[in-house]
Short mmCIF file of C-alpha atoms in Angstrom, two decimals:
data_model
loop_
_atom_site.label_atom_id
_atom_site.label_comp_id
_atom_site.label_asym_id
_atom_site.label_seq_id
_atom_site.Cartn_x
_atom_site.Cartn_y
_atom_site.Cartn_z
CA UNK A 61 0.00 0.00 0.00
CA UNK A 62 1.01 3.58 -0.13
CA UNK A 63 2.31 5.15 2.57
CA UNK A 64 2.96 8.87 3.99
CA UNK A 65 5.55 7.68 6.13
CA UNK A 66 8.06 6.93 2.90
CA UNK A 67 10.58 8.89 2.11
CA UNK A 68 8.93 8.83 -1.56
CA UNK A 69 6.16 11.29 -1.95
CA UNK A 70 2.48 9.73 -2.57
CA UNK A 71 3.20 10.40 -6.61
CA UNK A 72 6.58 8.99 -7.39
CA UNK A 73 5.45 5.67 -5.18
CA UNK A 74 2.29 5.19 -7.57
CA UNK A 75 4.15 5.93 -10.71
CA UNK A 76 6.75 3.31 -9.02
CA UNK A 77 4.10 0.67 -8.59
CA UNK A 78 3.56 1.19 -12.31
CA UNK A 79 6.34 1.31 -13.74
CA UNK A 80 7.53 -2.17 -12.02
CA UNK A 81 4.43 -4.26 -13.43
CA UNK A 82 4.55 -2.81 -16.91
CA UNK A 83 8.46 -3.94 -17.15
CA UNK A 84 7.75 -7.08 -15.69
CA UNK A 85 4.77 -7.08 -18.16
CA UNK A 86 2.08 -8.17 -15.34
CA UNK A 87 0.53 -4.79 -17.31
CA UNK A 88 0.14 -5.96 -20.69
CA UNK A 89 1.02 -3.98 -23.94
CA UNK A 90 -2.32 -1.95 -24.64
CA UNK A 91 -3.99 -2.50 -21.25
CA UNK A 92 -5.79 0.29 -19.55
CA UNK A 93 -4.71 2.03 -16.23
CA UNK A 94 -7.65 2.69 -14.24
CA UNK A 95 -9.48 5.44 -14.38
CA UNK A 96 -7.95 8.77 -12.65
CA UNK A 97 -11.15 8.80 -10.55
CA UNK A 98 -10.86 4.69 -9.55
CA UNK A 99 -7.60 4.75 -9.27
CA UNK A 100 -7.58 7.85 -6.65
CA UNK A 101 -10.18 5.64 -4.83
CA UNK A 102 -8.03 2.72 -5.17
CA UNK A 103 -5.38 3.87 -3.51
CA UNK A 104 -6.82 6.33 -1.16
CA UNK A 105 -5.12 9.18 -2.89
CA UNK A 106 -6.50 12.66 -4.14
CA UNK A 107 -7.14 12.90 -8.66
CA UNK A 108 -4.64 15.26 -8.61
CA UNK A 109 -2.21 12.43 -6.99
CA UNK A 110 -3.05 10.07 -9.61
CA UNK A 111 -3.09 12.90 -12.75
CA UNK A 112 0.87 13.56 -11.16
CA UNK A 113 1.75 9.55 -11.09
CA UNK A 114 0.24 9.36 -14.85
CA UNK A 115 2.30 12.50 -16.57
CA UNK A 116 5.48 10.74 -14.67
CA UNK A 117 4.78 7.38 -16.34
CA UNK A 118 4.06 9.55 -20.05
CA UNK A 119 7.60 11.26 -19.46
CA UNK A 120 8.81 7.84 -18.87
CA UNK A 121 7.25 6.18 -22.27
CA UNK A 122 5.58 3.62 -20.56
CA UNK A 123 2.07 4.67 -21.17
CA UNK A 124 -0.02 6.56 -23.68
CA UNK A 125 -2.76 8.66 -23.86
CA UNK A 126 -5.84 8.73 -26.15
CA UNK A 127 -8.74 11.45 -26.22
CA UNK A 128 -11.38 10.95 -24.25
CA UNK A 129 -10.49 7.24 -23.38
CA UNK A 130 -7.77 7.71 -20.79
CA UNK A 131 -4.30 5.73 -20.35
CA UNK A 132 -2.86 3.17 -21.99
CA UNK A 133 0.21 0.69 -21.46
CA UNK A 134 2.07 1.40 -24.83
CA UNK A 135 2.77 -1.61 -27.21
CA UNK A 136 5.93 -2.74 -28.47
CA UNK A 137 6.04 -0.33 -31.43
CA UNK A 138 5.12 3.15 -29.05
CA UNK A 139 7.90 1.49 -26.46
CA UNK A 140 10.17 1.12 -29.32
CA UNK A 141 10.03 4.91 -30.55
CA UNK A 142 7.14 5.26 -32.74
CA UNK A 143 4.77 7.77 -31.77
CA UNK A 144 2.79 8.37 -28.56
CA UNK A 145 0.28 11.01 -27.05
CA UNK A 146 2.03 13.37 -24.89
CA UNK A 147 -1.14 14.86 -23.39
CA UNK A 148 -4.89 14.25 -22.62
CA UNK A 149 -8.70 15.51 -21.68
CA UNK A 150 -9.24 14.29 -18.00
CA UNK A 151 -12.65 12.44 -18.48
CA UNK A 152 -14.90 12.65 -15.13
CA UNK A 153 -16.90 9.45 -16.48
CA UNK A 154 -14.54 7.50 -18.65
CA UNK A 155 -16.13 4.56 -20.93
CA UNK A 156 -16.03 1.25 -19.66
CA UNK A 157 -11.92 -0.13 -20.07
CA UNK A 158 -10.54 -2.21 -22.76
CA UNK A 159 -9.48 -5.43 -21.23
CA UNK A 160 -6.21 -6.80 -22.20
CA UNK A 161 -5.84 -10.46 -21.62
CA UNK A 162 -3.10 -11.51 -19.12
CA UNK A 163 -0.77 -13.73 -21.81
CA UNK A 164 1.62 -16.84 -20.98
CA UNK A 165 4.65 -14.67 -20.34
CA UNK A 166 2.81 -12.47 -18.10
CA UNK A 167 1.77 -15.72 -15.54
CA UNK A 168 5.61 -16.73 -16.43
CA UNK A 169 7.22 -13.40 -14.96
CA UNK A 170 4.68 -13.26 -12.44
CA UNK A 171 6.91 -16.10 -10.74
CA UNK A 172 10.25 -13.85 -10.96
CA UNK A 173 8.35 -10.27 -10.31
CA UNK A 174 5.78 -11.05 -7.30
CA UNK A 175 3.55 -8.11 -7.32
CA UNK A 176 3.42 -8.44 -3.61
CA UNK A 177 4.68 -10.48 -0.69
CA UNK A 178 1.38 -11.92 -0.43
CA UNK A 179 0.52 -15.76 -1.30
CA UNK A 180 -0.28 -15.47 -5.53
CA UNK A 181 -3.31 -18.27 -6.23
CA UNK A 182 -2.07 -17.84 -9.84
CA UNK A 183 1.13 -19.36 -9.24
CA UNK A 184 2.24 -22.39 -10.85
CA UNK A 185 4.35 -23.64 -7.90
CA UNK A 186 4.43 -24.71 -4.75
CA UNK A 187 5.51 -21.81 -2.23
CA UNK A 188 9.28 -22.16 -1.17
CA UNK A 189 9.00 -22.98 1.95
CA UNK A 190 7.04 -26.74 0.83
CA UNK A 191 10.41 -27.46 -0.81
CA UNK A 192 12.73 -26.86 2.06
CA UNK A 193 14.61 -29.61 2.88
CA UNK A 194 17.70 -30.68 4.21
CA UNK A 195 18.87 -33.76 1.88
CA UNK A 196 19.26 -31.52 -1.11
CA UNK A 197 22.36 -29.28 0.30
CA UNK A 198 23.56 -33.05 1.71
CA UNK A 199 23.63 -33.87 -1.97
CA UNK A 200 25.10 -31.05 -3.18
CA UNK A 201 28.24 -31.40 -0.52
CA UNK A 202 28.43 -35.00 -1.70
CA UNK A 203 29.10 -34.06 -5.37
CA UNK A 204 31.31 -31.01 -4.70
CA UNK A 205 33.26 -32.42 -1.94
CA UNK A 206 34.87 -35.38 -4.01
CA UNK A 207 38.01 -35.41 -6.21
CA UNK A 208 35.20 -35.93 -9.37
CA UNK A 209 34.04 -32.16 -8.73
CA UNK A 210 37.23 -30.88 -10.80
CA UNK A 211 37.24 -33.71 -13.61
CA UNK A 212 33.84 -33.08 -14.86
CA UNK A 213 33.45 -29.30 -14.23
CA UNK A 214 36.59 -28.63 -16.49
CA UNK A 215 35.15 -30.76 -19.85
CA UNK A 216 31.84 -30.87 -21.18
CA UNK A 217 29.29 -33.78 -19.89
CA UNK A 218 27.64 -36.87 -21.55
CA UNK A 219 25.44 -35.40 -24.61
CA UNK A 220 22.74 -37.40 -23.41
CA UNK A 221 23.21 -36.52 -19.66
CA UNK A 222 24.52 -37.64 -16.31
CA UNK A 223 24.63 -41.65 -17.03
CA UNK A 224 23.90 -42.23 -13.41
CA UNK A 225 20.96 -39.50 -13.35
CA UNK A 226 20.00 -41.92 -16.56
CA UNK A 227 20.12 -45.13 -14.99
CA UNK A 228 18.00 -43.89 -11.74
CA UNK A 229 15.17 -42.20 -14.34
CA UNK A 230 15.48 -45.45 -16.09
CA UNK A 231 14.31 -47.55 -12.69
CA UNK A 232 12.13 -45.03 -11.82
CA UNK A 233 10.21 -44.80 -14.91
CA UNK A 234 10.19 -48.57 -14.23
CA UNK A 235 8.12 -48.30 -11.41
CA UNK A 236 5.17 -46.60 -13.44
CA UNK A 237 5.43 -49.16 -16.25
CA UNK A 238 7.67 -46.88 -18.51
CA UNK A 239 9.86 -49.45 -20.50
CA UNK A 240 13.16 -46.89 -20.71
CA UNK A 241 16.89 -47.67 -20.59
CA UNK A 242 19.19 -45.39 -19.76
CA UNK A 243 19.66 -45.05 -23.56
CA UNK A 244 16.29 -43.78 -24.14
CA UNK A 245 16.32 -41.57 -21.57
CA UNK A 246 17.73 -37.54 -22.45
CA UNK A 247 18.17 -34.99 -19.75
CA UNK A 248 17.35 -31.45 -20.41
CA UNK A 249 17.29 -28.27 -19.06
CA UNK A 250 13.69 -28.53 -17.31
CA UNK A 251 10.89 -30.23 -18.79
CA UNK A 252 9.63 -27.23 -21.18
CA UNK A 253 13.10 -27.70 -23.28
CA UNK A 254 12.07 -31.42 -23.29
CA UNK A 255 9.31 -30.28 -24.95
CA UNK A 256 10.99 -28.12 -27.39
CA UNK A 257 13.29 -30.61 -28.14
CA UNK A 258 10.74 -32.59 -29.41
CA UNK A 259 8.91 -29.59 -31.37
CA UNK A 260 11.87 -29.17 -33.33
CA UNK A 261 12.85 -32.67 -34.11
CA UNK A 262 9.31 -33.56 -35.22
CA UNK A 263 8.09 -30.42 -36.80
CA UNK A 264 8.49 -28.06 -39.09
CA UNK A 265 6.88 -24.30 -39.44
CA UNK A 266 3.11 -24.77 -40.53
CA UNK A 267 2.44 -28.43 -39.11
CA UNK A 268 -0.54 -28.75 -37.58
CA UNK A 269 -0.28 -29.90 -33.74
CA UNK A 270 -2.98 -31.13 -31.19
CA UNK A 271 -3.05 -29.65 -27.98
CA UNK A 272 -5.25 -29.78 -25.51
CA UNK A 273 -7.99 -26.76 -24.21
CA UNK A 274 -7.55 -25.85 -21.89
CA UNK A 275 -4.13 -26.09 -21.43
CA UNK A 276 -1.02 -24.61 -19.96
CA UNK A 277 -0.86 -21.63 -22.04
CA UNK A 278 2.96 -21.66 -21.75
CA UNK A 279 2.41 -24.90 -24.44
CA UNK A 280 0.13 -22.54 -27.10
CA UNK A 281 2.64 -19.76 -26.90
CA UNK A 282 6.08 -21.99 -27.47
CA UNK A 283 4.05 -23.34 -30.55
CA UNK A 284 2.99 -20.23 -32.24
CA UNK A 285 6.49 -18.96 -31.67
CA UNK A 286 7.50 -21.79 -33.91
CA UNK A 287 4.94 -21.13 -36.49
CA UNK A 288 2.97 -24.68 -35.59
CA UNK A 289 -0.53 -24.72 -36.74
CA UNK A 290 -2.38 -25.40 -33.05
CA UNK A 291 -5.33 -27.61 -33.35
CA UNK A 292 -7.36 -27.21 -30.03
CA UNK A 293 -8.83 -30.42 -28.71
CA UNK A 294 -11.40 -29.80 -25.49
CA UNK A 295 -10.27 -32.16 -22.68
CA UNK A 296 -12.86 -33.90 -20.82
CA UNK A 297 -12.84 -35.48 -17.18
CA UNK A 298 -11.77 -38.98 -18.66
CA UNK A 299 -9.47 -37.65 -21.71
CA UNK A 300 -9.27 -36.07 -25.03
CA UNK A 301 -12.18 -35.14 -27.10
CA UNK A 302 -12.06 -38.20 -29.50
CA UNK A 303 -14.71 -37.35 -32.00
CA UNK A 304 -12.37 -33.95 -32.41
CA UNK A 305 -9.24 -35.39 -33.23
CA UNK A 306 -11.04 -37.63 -36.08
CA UNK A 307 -12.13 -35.11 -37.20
CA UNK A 308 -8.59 -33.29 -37.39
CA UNK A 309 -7.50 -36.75 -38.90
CA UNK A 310 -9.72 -36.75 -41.55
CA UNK A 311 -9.46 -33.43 -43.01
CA UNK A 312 -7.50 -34.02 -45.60
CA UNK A 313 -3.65 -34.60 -46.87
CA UNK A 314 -2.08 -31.30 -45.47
CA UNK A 315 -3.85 -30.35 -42.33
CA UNK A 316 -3.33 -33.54 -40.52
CA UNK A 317 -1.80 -33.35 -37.16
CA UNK A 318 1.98 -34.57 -37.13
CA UNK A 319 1.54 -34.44 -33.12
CA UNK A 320 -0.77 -34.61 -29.87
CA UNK A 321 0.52 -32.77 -26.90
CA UNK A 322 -1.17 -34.01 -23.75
CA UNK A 323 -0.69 -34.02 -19.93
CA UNK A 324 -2.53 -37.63 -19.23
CA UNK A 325 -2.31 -37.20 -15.17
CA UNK A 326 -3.35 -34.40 -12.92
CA UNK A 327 -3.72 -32.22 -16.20
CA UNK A 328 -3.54 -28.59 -15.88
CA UNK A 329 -5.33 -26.91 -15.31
CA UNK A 330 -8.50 -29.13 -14.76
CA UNK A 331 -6.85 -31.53 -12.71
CA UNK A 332 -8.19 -34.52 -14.83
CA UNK A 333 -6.33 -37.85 -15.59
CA UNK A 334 -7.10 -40.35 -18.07
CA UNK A 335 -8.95 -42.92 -18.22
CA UNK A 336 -7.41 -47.00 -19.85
CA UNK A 337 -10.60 -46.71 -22.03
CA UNK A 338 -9.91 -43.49 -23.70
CA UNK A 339 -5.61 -43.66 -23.34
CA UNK A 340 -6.23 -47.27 -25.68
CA UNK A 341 -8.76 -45.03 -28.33
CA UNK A 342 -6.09 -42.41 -28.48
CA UNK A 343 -3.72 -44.83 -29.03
CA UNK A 344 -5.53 -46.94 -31.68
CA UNK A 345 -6.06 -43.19 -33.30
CA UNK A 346 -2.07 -42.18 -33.68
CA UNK A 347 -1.78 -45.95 -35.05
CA UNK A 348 -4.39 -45.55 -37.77
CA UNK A 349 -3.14 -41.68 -38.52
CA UNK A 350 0.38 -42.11 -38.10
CA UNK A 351 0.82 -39.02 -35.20
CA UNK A 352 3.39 -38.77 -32.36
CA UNK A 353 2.30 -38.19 -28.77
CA UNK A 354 4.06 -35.97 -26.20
CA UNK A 355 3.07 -36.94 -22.45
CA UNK A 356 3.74 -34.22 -20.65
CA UNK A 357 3.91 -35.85 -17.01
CA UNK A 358 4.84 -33.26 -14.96
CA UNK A 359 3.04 -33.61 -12.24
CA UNK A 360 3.97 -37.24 -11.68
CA UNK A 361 4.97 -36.78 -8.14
CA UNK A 362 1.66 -35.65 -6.84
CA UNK A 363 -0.34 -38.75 -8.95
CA UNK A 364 -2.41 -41.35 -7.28
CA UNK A 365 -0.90 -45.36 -7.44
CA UNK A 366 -1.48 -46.94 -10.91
CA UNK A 367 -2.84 -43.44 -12.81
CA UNK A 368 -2.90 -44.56 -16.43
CA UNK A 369 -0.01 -43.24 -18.76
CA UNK A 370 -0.31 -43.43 -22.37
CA UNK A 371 3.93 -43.90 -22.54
CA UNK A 372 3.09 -47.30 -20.39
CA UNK A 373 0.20 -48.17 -22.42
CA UNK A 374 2.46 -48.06 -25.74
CA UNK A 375 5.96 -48.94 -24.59
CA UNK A 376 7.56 -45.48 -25.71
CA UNK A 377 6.49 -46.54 -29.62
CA UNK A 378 4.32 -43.47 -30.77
CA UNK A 379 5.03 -41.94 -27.14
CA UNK A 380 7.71 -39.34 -25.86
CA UNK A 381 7.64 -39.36 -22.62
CA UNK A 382 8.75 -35.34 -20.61
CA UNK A 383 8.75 -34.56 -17.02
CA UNK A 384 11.20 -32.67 -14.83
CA UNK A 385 11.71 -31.70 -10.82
CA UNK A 386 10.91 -28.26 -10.74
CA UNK A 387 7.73 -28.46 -9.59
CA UNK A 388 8.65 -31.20 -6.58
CA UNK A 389 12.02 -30.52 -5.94
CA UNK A 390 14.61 -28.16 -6.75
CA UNK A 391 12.81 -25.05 -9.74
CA UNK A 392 16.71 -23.37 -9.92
CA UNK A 393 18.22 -27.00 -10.53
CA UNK A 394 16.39 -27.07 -13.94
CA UNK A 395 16.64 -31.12 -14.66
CA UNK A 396 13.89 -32.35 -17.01
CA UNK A 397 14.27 -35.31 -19.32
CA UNK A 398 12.70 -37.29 -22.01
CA UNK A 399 12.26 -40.84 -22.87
CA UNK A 400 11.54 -42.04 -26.25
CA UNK A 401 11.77 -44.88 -28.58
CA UNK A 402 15.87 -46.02 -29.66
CA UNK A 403 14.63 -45.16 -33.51
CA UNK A 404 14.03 -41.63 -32.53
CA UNK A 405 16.13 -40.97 -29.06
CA UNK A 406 19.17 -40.42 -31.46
CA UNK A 407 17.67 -37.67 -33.48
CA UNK A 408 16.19 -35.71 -30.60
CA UNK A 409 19.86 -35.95 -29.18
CA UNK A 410 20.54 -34.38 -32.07
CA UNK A 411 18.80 -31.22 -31.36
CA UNK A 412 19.99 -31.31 -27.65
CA UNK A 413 23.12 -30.80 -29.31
CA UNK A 414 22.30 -27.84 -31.58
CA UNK A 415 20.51 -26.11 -28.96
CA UNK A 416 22.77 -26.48 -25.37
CA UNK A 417 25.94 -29.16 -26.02
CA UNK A 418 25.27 -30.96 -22.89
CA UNK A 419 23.06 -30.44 -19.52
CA UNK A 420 25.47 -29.60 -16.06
CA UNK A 421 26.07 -32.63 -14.95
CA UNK A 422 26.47 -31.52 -11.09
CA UNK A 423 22.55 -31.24 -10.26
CA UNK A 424 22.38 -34.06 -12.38
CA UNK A 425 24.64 -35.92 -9.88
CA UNK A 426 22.87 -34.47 -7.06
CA UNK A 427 19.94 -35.27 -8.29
CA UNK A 428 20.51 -39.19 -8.83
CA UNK A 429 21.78 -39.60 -5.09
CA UNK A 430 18.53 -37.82 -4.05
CA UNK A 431 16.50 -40.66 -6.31
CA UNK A 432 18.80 -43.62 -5.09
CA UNK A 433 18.40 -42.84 -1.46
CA UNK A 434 14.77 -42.54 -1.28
CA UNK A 435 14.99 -39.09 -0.68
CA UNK A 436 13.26 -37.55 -3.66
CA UNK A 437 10.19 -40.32 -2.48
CA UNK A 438 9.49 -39.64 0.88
CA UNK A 439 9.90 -35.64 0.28
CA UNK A 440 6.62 -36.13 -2.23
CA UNK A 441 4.88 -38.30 -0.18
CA UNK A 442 4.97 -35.22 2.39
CA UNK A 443 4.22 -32.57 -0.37
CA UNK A 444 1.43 -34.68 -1.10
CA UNK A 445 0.05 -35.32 2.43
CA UNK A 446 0.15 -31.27 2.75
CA UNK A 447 -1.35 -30.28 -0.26
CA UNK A 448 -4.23 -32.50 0.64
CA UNK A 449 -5.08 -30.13 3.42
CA UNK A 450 -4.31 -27.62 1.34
CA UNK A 451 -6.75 -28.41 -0.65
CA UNK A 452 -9.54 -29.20 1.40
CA UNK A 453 -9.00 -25.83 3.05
CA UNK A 454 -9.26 -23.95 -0.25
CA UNK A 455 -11.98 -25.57 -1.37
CA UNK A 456 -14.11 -24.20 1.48
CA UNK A 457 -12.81 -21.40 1.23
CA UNK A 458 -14.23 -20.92 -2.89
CA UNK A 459 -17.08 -22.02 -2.31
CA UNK A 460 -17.73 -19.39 0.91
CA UNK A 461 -16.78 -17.08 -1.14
CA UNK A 462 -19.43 -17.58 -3.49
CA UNK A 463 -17.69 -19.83 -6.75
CA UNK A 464 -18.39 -23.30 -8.37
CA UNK A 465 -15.75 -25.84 -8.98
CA UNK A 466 -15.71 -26.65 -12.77
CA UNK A 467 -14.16 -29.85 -12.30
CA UNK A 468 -13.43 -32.40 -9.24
CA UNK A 469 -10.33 -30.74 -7.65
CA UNK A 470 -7.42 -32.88 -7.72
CA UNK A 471 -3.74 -32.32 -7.64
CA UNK A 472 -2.02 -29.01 -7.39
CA UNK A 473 -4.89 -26.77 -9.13
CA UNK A 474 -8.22 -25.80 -9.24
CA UNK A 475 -10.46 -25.13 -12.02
CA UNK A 476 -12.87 -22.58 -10.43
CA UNK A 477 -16.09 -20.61 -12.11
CA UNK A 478 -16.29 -17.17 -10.88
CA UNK A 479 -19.03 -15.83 -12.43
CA UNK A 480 -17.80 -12.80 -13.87
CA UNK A 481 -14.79 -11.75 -16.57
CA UNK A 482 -11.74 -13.29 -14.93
CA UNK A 483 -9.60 -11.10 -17.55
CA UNK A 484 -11.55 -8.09 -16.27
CA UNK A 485 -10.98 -9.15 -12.86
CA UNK A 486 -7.27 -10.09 -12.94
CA UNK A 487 -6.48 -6.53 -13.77
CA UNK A 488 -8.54 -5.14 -10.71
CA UNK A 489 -6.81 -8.05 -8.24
CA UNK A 490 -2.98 -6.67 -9.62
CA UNK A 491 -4.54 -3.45 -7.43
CA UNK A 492 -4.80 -5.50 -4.67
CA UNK A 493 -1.36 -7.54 -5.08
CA UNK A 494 -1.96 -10.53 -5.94
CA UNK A 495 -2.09 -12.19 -9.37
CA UNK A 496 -5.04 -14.45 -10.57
CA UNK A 497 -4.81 -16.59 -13.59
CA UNK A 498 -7.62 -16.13 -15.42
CA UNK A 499 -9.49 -19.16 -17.82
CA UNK A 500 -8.59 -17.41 -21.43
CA UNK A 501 -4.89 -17.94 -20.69
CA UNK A 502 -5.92 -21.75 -21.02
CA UNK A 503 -7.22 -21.60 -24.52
CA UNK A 504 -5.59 -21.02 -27.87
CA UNK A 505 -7.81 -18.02 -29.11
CA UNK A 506 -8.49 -16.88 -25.99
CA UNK A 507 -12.46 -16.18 -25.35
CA UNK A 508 -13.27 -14.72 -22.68
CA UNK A 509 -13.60 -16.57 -19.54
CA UNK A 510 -15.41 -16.66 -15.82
CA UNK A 511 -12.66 -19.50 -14.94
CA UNK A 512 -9.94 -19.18 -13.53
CA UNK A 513 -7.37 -21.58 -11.91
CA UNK A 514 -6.20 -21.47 -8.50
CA UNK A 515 -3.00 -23.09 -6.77
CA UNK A 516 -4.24 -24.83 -3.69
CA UNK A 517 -1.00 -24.33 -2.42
CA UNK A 518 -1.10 -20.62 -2.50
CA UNK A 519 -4.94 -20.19 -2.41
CA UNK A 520 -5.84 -21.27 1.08
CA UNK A 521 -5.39 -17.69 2.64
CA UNK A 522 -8.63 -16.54 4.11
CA UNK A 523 -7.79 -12.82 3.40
CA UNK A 524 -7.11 -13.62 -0.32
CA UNK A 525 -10.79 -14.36 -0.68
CA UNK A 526 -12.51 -12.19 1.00
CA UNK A 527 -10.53 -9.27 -1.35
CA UNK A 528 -11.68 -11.08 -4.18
CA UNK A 529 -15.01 -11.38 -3.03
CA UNK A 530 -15.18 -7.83 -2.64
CA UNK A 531 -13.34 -6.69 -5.98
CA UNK A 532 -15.80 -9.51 -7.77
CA UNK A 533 -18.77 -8.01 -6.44
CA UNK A 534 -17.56 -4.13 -7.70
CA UNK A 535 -16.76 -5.96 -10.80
CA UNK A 536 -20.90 -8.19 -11.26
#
């Protein structure tokens, strides 16, 4: 909040709060600053207060303003130099705002550039403190205490990876009914370059790909930045929307999909998981239409015993197999990995190599004695046990505050009906400090929305919903 007591004055502390969201882009490009009148009730502050603030972020370039419609974050070409507004006609009773969707890099810096110290329900991660541990600094001390520390920091690692890291994914994928040597198996830097790796091995600019809607929006943006062709395929409690991918199959030579992007267990952000029925149809589908399938398991920590995979289902034939730590363990280690079939393993090392040489193989290291020792297992098992109160508590908490759960929650999100414009109101929470992410973020065109998903990790904070209760209800 703002405060008289700072040695900033009331003015340079709002154009401050400004400022810092539009460079961290939590303000998108074109995006409308509240009204002079709502933000001076906002924040407490007099118009002339807010008028000040606005002419410093105008001198500054960061925003724009147009006649009779009030302030605008400028877009890439105004930011850039080209030409911008200098001046404006204070409207008493502005028309309504232009809302701005919050996009996938927006959620993505919104992990780097809290907008507050408060607990963010739009986060994709658990809060630090659930990863705290005290086997992970062991681990590190083990790898940097021995002679080996000098030998393989001064020459480039195994292309494919850490071989021990290798042979403990290998076992471990063994234990979900992943066939996967150590050869099949490619470390990366984090899961999402496990999934680029694959983009660019298997595609080229103009395929079409299936992905699933909603989805994590992260997925829809990495595509279009490669020039991929995204076919959206609704996702249902028990899996994909069959009849929609036959009929993507059967359009025609040219616009058939070359690949299927799905995230079979605890998908984000509905929380679903597949079903043997429909994982065997989907299968039988990229059989008859000759299509590769990305599992995108990243949440396979947090999964119930014996959740059906389609990688297990097809023995890593049509399957490539992704997950990564970040989420469970370690986000700054960055390990991810994929597993794939030995035809196609080689050329997907291939584009390892183009794109990064070789992974560091000390977290890699780390990481393996963490697997081998049964450390990495019992430190889910305990994330798991406390997100389950977690989620019970935030649960309650939604529905006091007046929403409907879209789907049955499970895992680390929530897919939660608000009733009103989550866009809309994801620009009036950023007031308040915390950041929402709102339900057209999880679809390729993005429609407007009154979903939004919640972390139950972050989301179980009493005061967090009565503030969106009240913003809602200003917003109905």
């Amino acid at each position: 909040m703002l405060t008289r007591t700072s040695t900033q004055s009331l003015t340079e502390q709002l154009a401050d709060r400004f400022a810092e969201r539009i460079r961290n882009r939590l303000l998108a490009p074109g995006a409308r600053l509240p009204s002079v009148r709502e933000c001076a009730r906002q924040q407490g502050v007099s118009p002339h207060t807010v008028v000040a603030a606005y002419d410093q972020l105008l001198a500054q370039g960061l925003v724009e303003a147009r006649r009779q419609r009030g302030f605008f974050v400028r877009d890439s070409v105004a930011a850039n130099g080209g030409p911008a507004s200098s001046s404006m006609n204070l409207v008493v009773q502005p028309p309504p705002p232009q809302i701005v969707a919050a996009d996938a890099s927006t959620l993505i810096r919104g992990m780097f550039h809290r907008p507050s110290d408060k607990p963010q329900p739009g986060m994709g991660v658990f809060p630090p403190e659930w990863l705290e541990s005290t086997f992970m600094p062991a681990a590190v001390r083990r790898v940097t205490s021995t002679k080996a520390l000098q030998e393989f920091s001064l020459q480039y690692g195994e292309p494919e990876g850490d071989s021990g890291l290798r042979r403990s994914l290998s076992t471990k994928l063994g234990s979900i009914n992943v066939p996967a040597g150590p050869e099949q198996i490619l470390t990366t830097v984090g899961a999402t370059h496990a999934l680029d790796i694959v983009s660019r091995t298997l595609l080229r600019a103009g395929d079409p790909v299936m992905v699933e809607e909603p989805g994590w929006a992260l997925e829809f943006a990495r595509l279009e930045a490669l020039g991929m062709r995204i076919l959206p395929v609704p996702r249902k409690a028990d899996g994909p929307d069959l009849e929609v991918m036959e009929r993507y199959c059967n359009a025609g030579e040219g616009h058939k999909p070359k690949l299927f992007v799905s995230v079979s267990v605890l998908h984000n952000p509905t929380g679903y998981s597949l079903t043997p029925g429909s994982a065997h149809r989907v299968l039988q589908l990229a059989n008859r239409h000759n299509f590769h399938i990305v599992e995108d398991d990243t949440y396979s920590h947090l999964a119930p015993e014996h959740a059906t995979r389609l990688s297990a289902l097809d023995g890593l034939q049509r399957t490539i197999y992704v997950s990564g730590f970040a989420k469970i363990l370690a986000p700054n280690w960055r390990i991810g990995f994929l597993a794939a079939s030995p035809q196609l393993v080689g050329r997907l090392l291939e584009t390892k190599l183009l794109a990064t040489l070789t992974t560091p193989s000390l977290f890699e290291k780390a990481l393996a004695w963490c697997i081998d020792q049964g450390q990495l297992r019992r430190h889910a098992e305990r994330v798991r046990l406390r997100l389950d109160g977690a989620r019970g508590r935030t649960v309650k908490l939604a529905l006091a505050a007046g929403c409907k759960l879209a789907s049955e929650p499970a895992g680390l999100f929530g897919w939660v009906d608000t009733g009103v414009d989550t866009d809309a109101l994801t620009q009036r929470m950023l007031d308040e400090g915390y950041l929402l992410a709102p339900g057209s973020l999880f679809h390729a065109r993005r429609p407007p929305s009154t979903l939004m998903r919640i972390n139950f990790a972050t989301a179980q904070d009493a005061t967090f919903w009565k503030v969106f209760a009240r913003v809602r209800d200003q917003q109905a």
